[in-house]
mmCIF file of C-alpha atoms in Angstrom:
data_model
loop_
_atom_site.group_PDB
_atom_site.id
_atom_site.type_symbol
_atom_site.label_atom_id
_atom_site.label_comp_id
_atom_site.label_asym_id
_atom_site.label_seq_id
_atom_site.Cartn_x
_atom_site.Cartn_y
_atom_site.Cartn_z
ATOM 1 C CA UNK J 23 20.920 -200.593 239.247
ATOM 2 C CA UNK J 24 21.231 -199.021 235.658
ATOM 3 C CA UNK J 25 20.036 -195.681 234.943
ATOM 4 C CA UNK J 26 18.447 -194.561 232.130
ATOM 5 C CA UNK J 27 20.512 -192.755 229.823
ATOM 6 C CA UNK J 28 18.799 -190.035 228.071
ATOM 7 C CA UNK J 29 21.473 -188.500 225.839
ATOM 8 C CA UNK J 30 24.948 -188.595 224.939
ATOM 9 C CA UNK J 31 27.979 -186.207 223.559
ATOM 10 C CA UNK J 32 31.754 -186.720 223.350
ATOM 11 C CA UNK J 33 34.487 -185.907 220.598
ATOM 12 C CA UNK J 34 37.025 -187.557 218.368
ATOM 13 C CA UNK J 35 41.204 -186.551 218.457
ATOM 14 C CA UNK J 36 43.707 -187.500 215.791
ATOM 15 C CA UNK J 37 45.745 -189.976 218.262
ATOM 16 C CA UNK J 38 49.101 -188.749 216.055
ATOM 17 C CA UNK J 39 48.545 -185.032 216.157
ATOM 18 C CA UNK J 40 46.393 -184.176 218.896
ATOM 19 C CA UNK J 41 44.055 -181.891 216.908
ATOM 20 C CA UNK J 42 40.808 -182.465 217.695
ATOM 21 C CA UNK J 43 38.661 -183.751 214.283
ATOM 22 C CA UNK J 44 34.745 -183.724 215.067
ATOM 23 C CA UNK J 45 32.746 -182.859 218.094
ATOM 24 C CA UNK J 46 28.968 -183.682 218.814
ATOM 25 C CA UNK J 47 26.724 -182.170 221.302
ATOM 26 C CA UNK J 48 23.983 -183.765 223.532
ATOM 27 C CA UNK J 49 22.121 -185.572 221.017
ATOM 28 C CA UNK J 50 19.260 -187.857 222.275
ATOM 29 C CA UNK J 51 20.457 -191.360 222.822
ATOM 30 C CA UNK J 52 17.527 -193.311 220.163
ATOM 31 C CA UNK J 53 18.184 -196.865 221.648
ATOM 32 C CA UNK J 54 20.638 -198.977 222.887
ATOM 33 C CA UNK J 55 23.055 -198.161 219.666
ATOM 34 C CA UNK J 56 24.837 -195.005 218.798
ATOM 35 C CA UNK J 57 25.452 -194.225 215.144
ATOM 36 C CA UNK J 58 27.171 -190.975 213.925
ATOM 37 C CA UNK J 59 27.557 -189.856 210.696
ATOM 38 C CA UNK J 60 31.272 -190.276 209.640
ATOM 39 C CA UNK J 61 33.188 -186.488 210.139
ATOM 40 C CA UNK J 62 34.227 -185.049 207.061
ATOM 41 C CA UNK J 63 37.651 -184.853 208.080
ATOM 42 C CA UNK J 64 37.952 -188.671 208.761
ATOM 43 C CA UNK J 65 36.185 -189.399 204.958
ATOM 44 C CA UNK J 66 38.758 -186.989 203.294
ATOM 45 C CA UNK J 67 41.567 -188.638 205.052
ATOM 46 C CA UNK J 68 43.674 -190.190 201.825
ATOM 47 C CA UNK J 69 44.335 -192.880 204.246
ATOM 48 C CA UNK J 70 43.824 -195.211 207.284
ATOM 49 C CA UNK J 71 44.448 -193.400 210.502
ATOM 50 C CA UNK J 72 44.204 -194.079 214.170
ATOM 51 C CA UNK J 73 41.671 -191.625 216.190
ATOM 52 C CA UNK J 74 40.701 -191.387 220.004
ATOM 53 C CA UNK J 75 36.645 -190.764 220.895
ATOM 54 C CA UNK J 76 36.000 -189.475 224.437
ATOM 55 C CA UNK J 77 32.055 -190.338 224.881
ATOM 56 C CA UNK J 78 29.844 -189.073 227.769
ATOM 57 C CA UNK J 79 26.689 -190.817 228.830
ATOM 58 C CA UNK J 80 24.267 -188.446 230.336
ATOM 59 C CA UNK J 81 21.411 -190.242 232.333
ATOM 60 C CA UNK J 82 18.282 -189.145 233.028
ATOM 61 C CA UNK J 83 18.965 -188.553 236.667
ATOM 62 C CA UNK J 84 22.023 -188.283 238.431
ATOM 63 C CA UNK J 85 26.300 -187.724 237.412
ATOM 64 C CA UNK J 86 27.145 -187.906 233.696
ATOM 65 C CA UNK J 87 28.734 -191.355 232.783
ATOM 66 C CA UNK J 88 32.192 -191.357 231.510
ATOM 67 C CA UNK J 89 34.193 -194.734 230.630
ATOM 68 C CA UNK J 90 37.352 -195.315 232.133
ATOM 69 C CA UNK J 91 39.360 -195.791 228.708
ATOM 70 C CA UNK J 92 38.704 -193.600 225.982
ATOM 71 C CA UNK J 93 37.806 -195.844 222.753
ATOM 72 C CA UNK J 94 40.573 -196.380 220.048
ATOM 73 C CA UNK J 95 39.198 -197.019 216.754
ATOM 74 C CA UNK J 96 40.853 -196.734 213.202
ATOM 75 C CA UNK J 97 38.956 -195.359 210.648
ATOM 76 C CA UNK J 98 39.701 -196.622 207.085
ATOM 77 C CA UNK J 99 38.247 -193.655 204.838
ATOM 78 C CA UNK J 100 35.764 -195.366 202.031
ATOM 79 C CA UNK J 101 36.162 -196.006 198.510
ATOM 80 C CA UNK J 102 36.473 -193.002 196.362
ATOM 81 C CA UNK J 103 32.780 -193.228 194.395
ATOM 82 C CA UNK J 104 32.982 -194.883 191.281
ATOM 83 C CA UNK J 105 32.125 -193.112 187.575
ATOM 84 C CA UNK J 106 28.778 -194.010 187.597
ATOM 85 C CA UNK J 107 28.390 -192.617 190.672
ATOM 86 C CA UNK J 108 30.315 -189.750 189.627
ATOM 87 C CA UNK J 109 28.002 -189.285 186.383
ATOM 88 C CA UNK J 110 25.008 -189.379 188.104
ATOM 89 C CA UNK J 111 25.944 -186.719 190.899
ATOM 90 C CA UNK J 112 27.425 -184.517 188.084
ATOM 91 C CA UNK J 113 24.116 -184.932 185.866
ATOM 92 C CA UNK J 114 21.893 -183.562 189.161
ATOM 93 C CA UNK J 115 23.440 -180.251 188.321
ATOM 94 C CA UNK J 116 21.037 -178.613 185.480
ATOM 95 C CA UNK J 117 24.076 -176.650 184.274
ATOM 96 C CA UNK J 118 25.699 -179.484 183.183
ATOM 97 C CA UNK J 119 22.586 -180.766 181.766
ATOM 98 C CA UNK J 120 22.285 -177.610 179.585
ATOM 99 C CA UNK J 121 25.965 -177.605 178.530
ATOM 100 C CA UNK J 122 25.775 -181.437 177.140
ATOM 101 C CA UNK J 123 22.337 -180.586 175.254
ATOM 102 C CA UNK J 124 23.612 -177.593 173.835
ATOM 103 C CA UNK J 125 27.114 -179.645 173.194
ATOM 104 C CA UNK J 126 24.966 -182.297 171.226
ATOM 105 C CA UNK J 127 22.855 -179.747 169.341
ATOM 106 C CA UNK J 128 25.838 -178.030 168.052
ATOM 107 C CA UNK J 129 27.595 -181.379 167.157
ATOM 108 C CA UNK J 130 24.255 -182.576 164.925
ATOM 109 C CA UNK J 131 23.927 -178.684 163.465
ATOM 110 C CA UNK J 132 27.565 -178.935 162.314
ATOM 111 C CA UNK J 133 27.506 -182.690 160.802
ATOM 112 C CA UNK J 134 24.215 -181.609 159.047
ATOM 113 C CA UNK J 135 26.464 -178.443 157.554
ATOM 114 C CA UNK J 136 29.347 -180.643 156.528
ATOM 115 C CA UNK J 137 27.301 -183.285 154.767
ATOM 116 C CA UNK J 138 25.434 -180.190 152.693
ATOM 117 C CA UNK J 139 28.307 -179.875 150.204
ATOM 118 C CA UNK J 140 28.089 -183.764 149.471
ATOM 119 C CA UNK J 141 24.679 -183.062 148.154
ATOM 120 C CA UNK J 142 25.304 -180.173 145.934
ATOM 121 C CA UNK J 143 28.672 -181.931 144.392
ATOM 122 C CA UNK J 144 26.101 -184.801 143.397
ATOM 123 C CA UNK J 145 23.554 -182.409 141.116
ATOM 124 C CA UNK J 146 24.529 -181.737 137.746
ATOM 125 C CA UNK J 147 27.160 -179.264 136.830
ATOM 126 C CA UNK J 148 26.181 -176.029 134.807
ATOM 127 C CA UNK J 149 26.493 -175.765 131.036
ATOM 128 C CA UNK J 150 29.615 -174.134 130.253
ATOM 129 C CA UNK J 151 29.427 -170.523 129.663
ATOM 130 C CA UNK J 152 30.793 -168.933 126.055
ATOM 131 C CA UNK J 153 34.128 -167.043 126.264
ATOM 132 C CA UNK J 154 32.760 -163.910 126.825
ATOM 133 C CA UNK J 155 36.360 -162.290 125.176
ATOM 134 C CA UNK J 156 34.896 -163.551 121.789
ATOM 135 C CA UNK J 157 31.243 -162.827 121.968
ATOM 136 C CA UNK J 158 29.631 -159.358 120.322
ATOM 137 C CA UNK J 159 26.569 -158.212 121.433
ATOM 138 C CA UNK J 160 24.913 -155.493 119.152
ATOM 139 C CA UNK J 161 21.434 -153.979 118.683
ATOM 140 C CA UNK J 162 20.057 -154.458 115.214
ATOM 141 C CA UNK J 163 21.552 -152.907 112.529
ATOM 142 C CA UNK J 164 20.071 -150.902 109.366
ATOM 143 C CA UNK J 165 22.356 -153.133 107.011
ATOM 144 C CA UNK J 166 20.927 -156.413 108.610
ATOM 145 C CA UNK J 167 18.367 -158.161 106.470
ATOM 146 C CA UNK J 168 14.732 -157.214 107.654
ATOM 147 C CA UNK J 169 13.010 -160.797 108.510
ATOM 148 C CA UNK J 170 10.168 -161.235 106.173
ATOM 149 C CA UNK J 171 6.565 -161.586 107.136
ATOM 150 C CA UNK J 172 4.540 -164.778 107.708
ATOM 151 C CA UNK J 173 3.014 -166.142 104.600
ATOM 152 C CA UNK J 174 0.453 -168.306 104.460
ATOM 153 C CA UNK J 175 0.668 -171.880 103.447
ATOM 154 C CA UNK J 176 -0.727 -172.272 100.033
ATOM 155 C CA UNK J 177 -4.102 -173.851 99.651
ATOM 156 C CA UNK J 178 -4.849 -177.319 98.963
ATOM 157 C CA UNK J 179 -7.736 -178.270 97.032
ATOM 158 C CA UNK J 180 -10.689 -179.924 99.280
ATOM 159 C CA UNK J 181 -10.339 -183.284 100.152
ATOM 160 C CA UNK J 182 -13.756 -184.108 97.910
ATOM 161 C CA UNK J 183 -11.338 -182.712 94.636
ATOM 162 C CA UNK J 184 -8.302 -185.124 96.080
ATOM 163 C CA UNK J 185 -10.745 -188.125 95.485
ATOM 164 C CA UNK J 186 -11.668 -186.901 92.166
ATOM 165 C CA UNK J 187 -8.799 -186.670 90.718
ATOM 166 C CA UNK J 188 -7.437 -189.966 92.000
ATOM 167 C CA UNK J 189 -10.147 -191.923 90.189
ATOM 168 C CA UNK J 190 -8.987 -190.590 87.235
ATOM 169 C CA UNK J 191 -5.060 -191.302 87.748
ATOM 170 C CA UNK J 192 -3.468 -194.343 86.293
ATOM 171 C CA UNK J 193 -0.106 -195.327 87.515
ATOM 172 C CA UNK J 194 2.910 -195.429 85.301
ATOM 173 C CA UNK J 195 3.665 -197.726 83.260
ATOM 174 C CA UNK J 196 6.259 -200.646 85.079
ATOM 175 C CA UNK J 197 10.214 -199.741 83.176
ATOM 176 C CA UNK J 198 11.759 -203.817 82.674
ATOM 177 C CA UNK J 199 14.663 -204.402 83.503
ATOM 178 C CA UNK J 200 17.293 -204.691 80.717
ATOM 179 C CA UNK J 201 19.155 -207.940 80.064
ATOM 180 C CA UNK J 202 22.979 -207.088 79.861
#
């Protein structure tokens, strides 16, 4: 008759060197399947290697259950994660996060700097300025003419007059035109 096992616990051996790579302790045995989580050492392997797992049963009642061959497995270390995968661990860090916002803010700040000039260079240039070697610049002097004052404009005659003194106006007499 088969008794119940309760829990199990073993460890796995590099079958080259001998060294011993992960160990686990009782652990509850869920079901009729055990599933450990791949060691460390075994994932950062660059490449396939052989290892030996010595696994104890321990029932509920009576001797712990050992098998009479320890099992021989080769472990072929998984895929390296691809960039995506890479991108998306690396983006869970908020200090990258920061860096690549600040990284993009700086990049628009300086493109919006550079393109300034382009603007300026595109307005109208100033009036040229008079060679200042040439130019005197004086107060007023005594000899200097003395600008006169206002007059005012002389006075027409009222419009009423104007009209007068048209109906009375004849227009000159036409000059003909001499035959040559």
């Amino acid at each position: 008759m088969w008794a119940k096992i309760t829990s199990y616990e073993g460890f796995i051996v590099d079958k080259e060197t001998g060294a011993g790579i992960y160990e686990f302790g009782p652990t509850l045995f869920p079901g009729n399947r055990i599933e450990e989580q791949l060691p460390q050492g075994i994932e950062q392997a660059g490449e396939p290697r052989s290892y030996v797992m010595n696994l104890t049963l321990i029932p509920k009642e009576g001797p712990a259950i050992k098998p009479a061959q320890p099992y021989e497995f080769k472990a072929i270390p998984p895929p390296p994660p691809g960039l995506l995968v890479k991108v998306a661990q690396a983006l869970q860090n908020p200090a990258i996060l920061i860096s690549i916002f600040v990284i993009v803010l700086c990049t628009i700040g300086l493109v919006i700097y550079l393109n300034r000039p382009a603007k300026k260079e595109a307005l109208l240039s100033p009036l040229p300025r008079p060679p200042i070697d040439h130019t005197m610049i004086s107060g007023p002097s005594a000899d200097a003419p003395q600008p006169k004052a206002p007059q005012p404009p002389p006075r027409r005659p009222s419009p009423s007059r104007r009209v007068c003194a048209l109906k009375f106006w004849k227009p000159p007499a036409r000059r003909r035109k001499r035959k040559k």
